Short mmCIF file of C-alpha atoms in Angstrom, two decimals:
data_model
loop_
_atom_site.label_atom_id
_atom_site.label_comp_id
_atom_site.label_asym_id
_atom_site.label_seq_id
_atom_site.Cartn_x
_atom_site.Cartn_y
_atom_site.Cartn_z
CA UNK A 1 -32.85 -25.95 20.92
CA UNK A 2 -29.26 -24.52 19.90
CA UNK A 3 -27.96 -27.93 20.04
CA UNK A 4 -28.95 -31.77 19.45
CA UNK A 5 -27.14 -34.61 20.30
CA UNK A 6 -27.04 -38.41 19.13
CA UNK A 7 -25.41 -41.16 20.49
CA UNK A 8 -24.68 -43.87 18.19
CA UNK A 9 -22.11 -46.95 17.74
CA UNK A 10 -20.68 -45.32 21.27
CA UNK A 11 -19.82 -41.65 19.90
CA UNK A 12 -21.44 -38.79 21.30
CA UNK A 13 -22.45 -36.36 18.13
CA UNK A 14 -23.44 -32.39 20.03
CA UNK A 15 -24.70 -30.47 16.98
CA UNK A 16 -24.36 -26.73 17.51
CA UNK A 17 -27.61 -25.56 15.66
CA UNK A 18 -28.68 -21.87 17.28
CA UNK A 19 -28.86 -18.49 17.31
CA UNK A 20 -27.05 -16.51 13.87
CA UNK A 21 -23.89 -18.72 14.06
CA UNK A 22 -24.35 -20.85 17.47
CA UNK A 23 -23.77 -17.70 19.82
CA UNK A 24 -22.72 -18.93 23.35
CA UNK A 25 -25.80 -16.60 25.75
CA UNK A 26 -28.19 -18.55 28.43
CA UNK A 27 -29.60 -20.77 25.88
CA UNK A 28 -26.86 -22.40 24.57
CA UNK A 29 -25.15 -22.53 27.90
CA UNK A 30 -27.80 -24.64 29.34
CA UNK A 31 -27.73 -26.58 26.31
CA UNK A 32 -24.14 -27.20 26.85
CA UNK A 33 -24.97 -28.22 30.37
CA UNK A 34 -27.07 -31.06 29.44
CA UNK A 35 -24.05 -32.88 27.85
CA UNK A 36 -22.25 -32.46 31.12
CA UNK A 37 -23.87 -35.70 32.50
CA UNK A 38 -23.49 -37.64 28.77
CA UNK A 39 -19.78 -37.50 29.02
CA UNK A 40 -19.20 -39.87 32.18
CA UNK A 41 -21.73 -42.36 30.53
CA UNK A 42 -20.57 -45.80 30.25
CA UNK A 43 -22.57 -46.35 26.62
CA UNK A 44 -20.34 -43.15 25.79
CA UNK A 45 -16.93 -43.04 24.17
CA UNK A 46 -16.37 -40.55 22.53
CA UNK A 47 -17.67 -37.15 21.64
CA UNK A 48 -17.23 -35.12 18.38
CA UNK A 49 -18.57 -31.18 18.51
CA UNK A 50 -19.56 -29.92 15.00
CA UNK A 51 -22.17 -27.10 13.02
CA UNK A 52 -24.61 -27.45 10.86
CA UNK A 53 -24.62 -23.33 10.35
CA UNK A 54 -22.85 -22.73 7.06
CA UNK A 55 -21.30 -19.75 8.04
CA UNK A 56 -19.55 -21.85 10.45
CA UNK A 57 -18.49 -23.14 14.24
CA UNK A 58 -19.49 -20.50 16.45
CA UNK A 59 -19.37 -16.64 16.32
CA UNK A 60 -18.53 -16.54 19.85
CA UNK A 61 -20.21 -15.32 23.66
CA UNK A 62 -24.05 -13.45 23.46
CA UNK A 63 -22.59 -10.15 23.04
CA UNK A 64 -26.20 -8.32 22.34
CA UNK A 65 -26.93 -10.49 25.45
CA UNK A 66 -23.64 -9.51 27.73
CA UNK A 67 -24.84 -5.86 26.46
CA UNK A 68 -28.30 -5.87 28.13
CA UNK A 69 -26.53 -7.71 30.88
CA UNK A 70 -24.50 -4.83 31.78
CA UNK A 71 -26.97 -2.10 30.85
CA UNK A 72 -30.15 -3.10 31.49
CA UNK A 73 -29.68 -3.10 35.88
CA UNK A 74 -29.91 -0.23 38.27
CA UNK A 75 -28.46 0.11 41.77
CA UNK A 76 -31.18 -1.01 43.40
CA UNK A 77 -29.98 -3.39 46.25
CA UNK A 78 -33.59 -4.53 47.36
CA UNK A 79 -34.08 -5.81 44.01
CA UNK A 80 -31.28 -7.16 42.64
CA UNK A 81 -31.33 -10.34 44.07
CA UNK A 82 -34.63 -10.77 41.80
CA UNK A 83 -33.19 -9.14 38.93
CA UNK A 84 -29.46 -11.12 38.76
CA UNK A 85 -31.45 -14.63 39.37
CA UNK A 86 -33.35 -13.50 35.81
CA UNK A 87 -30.91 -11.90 34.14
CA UNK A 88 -28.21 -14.52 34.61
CA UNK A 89 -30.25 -17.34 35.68
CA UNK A 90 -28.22 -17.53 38.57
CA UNK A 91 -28.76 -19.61 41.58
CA UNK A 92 -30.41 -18.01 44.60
CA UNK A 93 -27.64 -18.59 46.26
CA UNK A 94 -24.89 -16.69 44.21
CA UNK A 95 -27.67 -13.93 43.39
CA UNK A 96 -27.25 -13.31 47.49
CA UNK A 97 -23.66 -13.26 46.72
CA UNK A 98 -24.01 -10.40 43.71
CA UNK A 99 -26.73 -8.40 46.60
CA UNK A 100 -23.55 -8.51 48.72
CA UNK A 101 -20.99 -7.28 46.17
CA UNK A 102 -23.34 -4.13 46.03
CA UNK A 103 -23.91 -3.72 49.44
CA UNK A 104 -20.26 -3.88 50.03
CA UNK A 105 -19.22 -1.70 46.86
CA UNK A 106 -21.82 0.74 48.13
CA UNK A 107 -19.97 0.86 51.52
CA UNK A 108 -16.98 1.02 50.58
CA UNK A 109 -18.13 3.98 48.66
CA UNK A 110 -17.21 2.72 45.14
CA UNK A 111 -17.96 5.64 42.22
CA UNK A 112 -19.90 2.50 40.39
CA UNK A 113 -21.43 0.55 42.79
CA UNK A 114 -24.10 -0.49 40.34
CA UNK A 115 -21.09 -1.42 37.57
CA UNK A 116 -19.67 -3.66 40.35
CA UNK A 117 -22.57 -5.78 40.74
CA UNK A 118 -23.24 -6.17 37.22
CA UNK A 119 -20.02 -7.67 36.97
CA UNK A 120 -20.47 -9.86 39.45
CA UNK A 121 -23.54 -11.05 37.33
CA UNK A 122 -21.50 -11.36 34.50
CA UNK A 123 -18.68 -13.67 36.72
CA UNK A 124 -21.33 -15.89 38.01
CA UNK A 125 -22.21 -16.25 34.29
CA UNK A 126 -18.45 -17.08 33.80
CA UNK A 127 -18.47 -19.34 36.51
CA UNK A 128 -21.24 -21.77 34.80
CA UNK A 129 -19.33 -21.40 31.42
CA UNK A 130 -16.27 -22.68 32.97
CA UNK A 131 -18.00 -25.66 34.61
CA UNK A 132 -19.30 -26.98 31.56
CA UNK A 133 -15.90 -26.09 29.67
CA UNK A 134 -13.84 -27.43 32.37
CA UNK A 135 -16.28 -30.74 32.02
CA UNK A 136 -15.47 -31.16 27.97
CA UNK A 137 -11.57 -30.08 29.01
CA UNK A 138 -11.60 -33.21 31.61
CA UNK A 139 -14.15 -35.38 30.13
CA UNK A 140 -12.74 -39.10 30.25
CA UNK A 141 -13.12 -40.24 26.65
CA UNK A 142 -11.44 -38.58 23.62
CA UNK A 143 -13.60 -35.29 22.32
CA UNK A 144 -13.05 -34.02 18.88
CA UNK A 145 -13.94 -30.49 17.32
CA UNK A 146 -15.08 -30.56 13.88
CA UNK A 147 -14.25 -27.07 12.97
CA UNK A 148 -15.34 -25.21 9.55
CA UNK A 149 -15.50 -21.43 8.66
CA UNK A 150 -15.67 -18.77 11.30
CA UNK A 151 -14.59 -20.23 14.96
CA UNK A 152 -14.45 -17.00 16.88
CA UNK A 153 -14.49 -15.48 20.50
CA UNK A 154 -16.50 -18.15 22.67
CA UNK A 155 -16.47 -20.63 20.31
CA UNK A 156 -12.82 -20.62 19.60
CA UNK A 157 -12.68 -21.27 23.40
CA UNK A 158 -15.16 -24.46 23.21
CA UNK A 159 -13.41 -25.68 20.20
CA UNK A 160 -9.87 -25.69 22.07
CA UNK A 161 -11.39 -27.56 25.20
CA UNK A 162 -11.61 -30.57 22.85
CA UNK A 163 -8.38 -32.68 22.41
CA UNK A 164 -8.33 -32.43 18.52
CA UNK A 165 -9.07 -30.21 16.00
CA UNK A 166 -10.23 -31.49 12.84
CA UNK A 167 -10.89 -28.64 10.68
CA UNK A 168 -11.33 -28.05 6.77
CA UNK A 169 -10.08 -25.34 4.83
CA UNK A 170 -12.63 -22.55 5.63
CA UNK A 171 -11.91 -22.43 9.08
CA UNK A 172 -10.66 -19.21 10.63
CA UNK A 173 -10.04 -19.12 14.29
CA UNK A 174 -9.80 -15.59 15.82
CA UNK A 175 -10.07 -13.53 19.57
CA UNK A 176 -11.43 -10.57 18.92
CA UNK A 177 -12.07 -9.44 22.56
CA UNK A 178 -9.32 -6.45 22.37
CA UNK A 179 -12.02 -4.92 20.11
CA UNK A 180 -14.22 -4.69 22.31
CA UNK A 181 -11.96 -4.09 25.23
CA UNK A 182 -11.77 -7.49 26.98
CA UNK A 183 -9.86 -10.26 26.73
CA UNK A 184 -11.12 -14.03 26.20
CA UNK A 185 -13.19 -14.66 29.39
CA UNK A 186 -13.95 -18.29 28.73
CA UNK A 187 -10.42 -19.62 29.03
CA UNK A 188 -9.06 -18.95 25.75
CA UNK A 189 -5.62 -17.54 26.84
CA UNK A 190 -4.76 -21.12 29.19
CA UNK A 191 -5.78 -23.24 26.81
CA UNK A 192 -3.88 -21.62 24.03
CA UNK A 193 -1.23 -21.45 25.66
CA UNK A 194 -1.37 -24.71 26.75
CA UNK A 195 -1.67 -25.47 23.08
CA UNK A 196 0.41 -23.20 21.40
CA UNK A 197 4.23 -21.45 21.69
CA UNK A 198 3.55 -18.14 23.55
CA UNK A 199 4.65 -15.85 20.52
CA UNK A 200 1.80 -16.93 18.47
CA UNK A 201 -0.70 -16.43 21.31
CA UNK A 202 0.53 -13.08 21.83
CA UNK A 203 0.12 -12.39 18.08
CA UNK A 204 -3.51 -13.56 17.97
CA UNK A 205 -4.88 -12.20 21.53
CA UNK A 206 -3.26 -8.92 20.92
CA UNK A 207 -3.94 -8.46 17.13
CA UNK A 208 -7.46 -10.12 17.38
CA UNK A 209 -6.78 -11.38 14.31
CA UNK A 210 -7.96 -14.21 12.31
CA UNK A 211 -5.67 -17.78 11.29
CA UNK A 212 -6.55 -19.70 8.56
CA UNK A 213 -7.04 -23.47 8.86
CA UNK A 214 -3.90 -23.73 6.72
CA UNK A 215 -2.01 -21.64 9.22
CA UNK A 216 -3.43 -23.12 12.25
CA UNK A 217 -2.44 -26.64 11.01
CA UNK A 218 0.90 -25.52 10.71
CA UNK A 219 0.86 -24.26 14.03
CA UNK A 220 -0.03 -27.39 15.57
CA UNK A 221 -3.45 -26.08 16.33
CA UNK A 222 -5.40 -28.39 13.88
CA UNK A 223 -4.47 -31.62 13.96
CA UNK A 224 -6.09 -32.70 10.90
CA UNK A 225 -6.47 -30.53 7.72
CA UNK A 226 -9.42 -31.87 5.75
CA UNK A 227 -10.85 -30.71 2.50
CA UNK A 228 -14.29 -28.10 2.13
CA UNK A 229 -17.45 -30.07 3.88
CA UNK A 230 -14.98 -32.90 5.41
CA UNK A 231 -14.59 -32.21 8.64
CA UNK A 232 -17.46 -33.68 10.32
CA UNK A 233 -17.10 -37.16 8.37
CA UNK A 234 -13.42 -37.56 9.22
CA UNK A 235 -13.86 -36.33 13.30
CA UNK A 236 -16.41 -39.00 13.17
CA UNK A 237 -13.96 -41.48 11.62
CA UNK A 238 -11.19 -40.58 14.19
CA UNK A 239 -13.88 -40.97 17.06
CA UNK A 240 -14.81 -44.31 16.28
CA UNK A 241 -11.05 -45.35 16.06
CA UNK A 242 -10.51 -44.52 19.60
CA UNK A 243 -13.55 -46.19 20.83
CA UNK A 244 -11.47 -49.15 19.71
CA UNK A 245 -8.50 -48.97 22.51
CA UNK A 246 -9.90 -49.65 26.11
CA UNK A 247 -11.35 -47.13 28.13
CA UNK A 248 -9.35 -46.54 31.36
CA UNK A 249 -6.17 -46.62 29.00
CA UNK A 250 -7.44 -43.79 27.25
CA UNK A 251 -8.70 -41.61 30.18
CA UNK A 252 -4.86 -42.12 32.00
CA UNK A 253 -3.61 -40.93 28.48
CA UNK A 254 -5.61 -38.15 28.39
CA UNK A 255 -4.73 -36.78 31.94
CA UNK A 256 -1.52 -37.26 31.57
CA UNK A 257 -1.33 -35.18 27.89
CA UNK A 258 -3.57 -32.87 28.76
CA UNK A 259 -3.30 -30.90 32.26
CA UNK A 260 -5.89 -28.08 32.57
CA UNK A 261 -4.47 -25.05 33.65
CA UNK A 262 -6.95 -24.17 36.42
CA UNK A 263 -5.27 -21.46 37.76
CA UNK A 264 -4.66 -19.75 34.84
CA UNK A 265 -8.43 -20.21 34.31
CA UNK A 266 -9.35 -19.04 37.58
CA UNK A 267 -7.16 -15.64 36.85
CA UNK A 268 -8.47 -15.13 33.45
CA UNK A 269 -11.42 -14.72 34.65
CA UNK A 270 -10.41 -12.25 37.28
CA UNK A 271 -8.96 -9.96 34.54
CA UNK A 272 -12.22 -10.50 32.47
CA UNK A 273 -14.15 -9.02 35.23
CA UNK A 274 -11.74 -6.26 35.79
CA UNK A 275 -11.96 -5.29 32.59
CA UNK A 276 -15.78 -5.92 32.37
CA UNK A 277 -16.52 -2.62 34.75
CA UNK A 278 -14.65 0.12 32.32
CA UNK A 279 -17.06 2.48 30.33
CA UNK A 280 -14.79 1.58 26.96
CA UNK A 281 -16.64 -1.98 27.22
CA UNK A 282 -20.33 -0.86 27.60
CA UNK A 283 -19.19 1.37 24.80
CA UNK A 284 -17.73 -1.02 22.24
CA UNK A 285 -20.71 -3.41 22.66
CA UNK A 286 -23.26 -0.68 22.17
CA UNK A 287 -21.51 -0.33 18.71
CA UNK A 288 -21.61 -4.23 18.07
CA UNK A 289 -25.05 -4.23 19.05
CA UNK A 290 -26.35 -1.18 16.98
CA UNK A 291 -24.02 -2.47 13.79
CA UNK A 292 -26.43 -5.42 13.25
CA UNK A 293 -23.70 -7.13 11.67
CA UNK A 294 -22.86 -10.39 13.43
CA UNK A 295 -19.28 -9.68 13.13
CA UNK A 296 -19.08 -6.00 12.46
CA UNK A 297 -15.28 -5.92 12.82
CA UNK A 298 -14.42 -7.58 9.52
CA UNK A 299 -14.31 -6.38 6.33
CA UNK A 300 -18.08 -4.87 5.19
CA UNK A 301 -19.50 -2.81 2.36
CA UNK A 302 -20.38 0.44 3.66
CA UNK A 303 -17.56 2.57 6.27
CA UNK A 304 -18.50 4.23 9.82
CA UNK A 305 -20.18 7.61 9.52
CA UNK A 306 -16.98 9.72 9.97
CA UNK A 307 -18.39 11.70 13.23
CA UNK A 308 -19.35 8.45 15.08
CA UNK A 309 -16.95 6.26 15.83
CA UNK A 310 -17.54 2.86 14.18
CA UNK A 311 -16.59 -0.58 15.67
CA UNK A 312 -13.29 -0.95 14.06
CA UNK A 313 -12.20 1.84 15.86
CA UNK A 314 -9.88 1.38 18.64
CA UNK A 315 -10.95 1.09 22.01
CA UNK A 316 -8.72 2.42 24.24
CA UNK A 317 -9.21 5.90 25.82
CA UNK B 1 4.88 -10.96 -9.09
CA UNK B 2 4.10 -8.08 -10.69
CA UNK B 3 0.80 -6.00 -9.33
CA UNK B 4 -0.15 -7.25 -12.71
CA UNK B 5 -0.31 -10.33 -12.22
CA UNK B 6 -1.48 -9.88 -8.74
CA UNK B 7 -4.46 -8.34 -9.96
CA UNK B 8 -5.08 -10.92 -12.87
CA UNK B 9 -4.85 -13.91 -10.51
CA UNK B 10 -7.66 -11.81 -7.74
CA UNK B 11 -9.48 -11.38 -10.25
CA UNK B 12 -10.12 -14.34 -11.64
CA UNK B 13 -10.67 -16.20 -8.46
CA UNK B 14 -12.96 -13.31 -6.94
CA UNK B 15 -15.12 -13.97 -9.81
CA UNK B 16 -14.71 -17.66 -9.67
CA UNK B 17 -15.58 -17.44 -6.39
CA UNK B 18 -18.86 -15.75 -6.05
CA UNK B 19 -19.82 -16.97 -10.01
CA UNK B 20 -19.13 -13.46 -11.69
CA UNK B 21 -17.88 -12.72 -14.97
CA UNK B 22 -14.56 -11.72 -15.07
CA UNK B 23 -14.47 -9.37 -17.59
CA UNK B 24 -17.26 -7.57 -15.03
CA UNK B 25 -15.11 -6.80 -12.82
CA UNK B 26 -12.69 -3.69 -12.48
CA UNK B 27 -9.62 -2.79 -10.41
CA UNK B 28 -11.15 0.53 -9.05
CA UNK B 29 -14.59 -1.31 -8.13
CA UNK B 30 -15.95 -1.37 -4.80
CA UNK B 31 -15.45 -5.49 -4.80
CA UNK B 32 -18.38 -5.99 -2.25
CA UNK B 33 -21.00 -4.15 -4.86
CA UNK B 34 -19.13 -5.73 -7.33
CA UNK B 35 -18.96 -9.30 -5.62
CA UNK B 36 -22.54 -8.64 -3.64
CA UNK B 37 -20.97 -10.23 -0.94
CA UNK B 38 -21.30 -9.57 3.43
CA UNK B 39 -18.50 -9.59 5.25
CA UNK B 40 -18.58 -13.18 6.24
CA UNK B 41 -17.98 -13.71 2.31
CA UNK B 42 -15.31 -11.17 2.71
CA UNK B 43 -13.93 -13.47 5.03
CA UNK B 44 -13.68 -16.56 2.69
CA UNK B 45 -12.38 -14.51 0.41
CA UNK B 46 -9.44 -13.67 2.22
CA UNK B 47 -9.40 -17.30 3.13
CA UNK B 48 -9.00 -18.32 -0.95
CA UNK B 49 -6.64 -15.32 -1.43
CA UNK B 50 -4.24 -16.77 1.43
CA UNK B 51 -4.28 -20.17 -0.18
CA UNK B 52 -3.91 -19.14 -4.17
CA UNK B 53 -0.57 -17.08 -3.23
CA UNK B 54 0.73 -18.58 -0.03
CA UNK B 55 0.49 -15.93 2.15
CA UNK B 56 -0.54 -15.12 5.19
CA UNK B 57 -3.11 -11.98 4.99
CA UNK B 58 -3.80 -10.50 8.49
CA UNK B 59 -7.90 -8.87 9.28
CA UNK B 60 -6.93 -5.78 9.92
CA UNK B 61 -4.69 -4.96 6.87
CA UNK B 62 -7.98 -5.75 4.56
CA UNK B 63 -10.33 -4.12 7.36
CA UNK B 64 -10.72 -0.95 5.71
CA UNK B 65 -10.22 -2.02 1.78
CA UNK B 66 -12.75 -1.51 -0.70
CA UNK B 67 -11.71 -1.84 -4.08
CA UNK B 68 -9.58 -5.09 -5.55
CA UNK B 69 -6.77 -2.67 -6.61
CA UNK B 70 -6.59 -1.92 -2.82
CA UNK B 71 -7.05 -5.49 -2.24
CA UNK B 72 -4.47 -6.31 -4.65
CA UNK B 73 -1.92 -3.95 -2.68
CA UNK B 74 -2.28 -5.83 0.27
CA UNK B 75 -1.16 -9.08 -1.21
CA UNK B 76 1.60 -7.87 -2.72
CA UNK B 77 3.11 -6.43 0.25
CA UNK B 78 2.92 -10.23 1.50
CA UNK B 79 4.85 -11.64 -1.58
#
């Protein structure tokens, strides 16, 4: 399982515990999923999100798994329904949908029919991500992150639908989508910016670069700083302290602080899609995937061949 | 601060860091052979190197560095 989860003295513990650092494909989604329910449960609280991976939070979305996503499907209308309900573990009912997107992209006479409806896999994907974020985002009780080292991509995103960050001093949040040609898909940009003055968020999206804990504390993006290994013990401190105030209190607080942004969602992932069709994105994950590196784009021993273009390269052509 | 003492201070906490001896390790040397570190090490280095001089080091400006005299460069420009 990429996940566990304990419920004790009313605090909901989710463990991310998959994958090379808790990568957010299938299986973790439908791990995610299974807290859904946990959250509206009366014995529940409060919920702290943590890592037991020492290399940190989360790494971010599947990418070797959005790669055979996009590249592994034909234009084959007859058998797409089949193949979109496997490859995405869609319902039957939105795998008719994707058939349709072809059908129609094939009338319409589209140059990539076949691109189209693999990006409609990828949106019903999305879709499912968003329900389970949108879930944490609007959960009723309080919901910490407990945040060390790297907290990229995807899991930057689940971090930021919790109301606090706790995070120690190894944390480094980053969105490295530009890299690869996209932009956050699992509602990274509203929730920043719901978070965070728009000049910073511009900085980060558009740089992809990484912030320290330090700096994110500063920005008002951590709310508590904690020492190496700390994190965890002090989100669990600060969950049991709000289990102490009464429940409906807290929910009405929490609505009222906390607005999610759902239409900002709803066109992020719009653009995500867009973007998800262009060559330069197939492209720029082939390179992730064939680097082997689980985060190829930082720093590393050995440079890119000079005749093939390595993944630090840009990505726009 | 000098590139001196820019260097010195690197240095010492590179080999701190990842348990090296200091007088092992050169300006010119490639600092991941040197260091035997991955890139996610690379990472909390940059990490330690933002807290020891109070700077703010951006990815990218470290993305293609290889030696600590390189390294050391980048800081500096921060100071």
């Amino acid at each position: 399982m990429p996940l566990t989860h304990v419920i004790e003295d009313e605090v909901l513990t989710v463990t991310l515990d998959g994958g090379k650092l808790n990568e957010i494909g299938l299986p973790m989604l439908r791990a995610l999923e299974g807290v859904v329910p946990l959250l509206r449960r009366p014995d529940v609280r409060a919920m702290v999100v943590r890592s037991t991976h020492a290399g940190g939070f989360s790494a971010g979305a599947d990418l070797h798994e959005l790669y055979a996503g996009l590249t592994s499907v034909e234009a084959d209308p007859a058998g797409l329904v089949e193949h979109a309900q496997k490859l995405f573990d869609t319902p039957r009912t939105a795998a008719r949908a994707g058939a349709s997107t072809l059908r129609a992209a094939l009338r319409q006479r589209d140059p990539h029919p076949a691109r189209a409806a693999k990006a409609w896999g990828v949106r019903a994907f999305l879709d499912r991500v968003h329900r389970v974020f949108d879930a944490f985002d609007a959960a009723p009780i309080p919901t910490i992150a407990a945040v060390h080292g790297v907290c990229f991509g995807g899991g930057f995103e689940l971090a930021l639908t919790c109301d606090v960050i706790v995070a120690d001093r190894t944390a480094r949040f980053a969105f490295p989508e530009l890299r690869l040609g996209l932009i956050p898909g699992f509602g990274g940009i509203p929730r920043l910016e719901r978070d965070l003055g728009n000049a910073i968020v511009r900085d980060v999206i558009l740089s992809g670069r990484s912030v320290s804990a330090k700096r994110a504390h500063e920005l008002g993006l951590v709310s508590q700083l904690v020492g190496d290994g700390h994190a965890h013990k002090v989100a669990a401190r600060l969950a049991e302290q709000t289990t102490r105030f009464d429940a409906h209190t807290l929910a009405v607080a929490k609505t009222f602080a906390k607005p999610i942004p759902r239409e900002r969602l709803r066109e992020e992932k719009d653009r995500f899609v867009e973007l998800l069709g262009r060559p330069v994105v197939v492209e720029a994950l082939r390179r992730f995937v064939e680097a082997g590196d689980a985060m190829p784009y930082l720093p590393a021993k050995k440079a890119a061949p000079a005749s093939d273009a390595g993944p630090n390269d840009r990505v726009t052509r | 601060m000098s590139q001196d003492r820019v260097m010195e201070r690197l240095l010492s906490l590179a080999a701190e860091r990842f348990a090296r001896s200091r007088e092992d390790l050169k300006p010119e040397d490639d600092l991941f052979d040197a260091l035997e570190i991955d890139s996610m090490q690379a990472l909390s280095l940059l990490t330690a190197l933002e807290e020891s001089f109070s700077v703010e080091i951006p990815d990218y400006e470290v993305q293609d560095v290889r030696t600590f005299q390189e390294l050391a460069e980048v800081v500096a420009s921060r100071l």
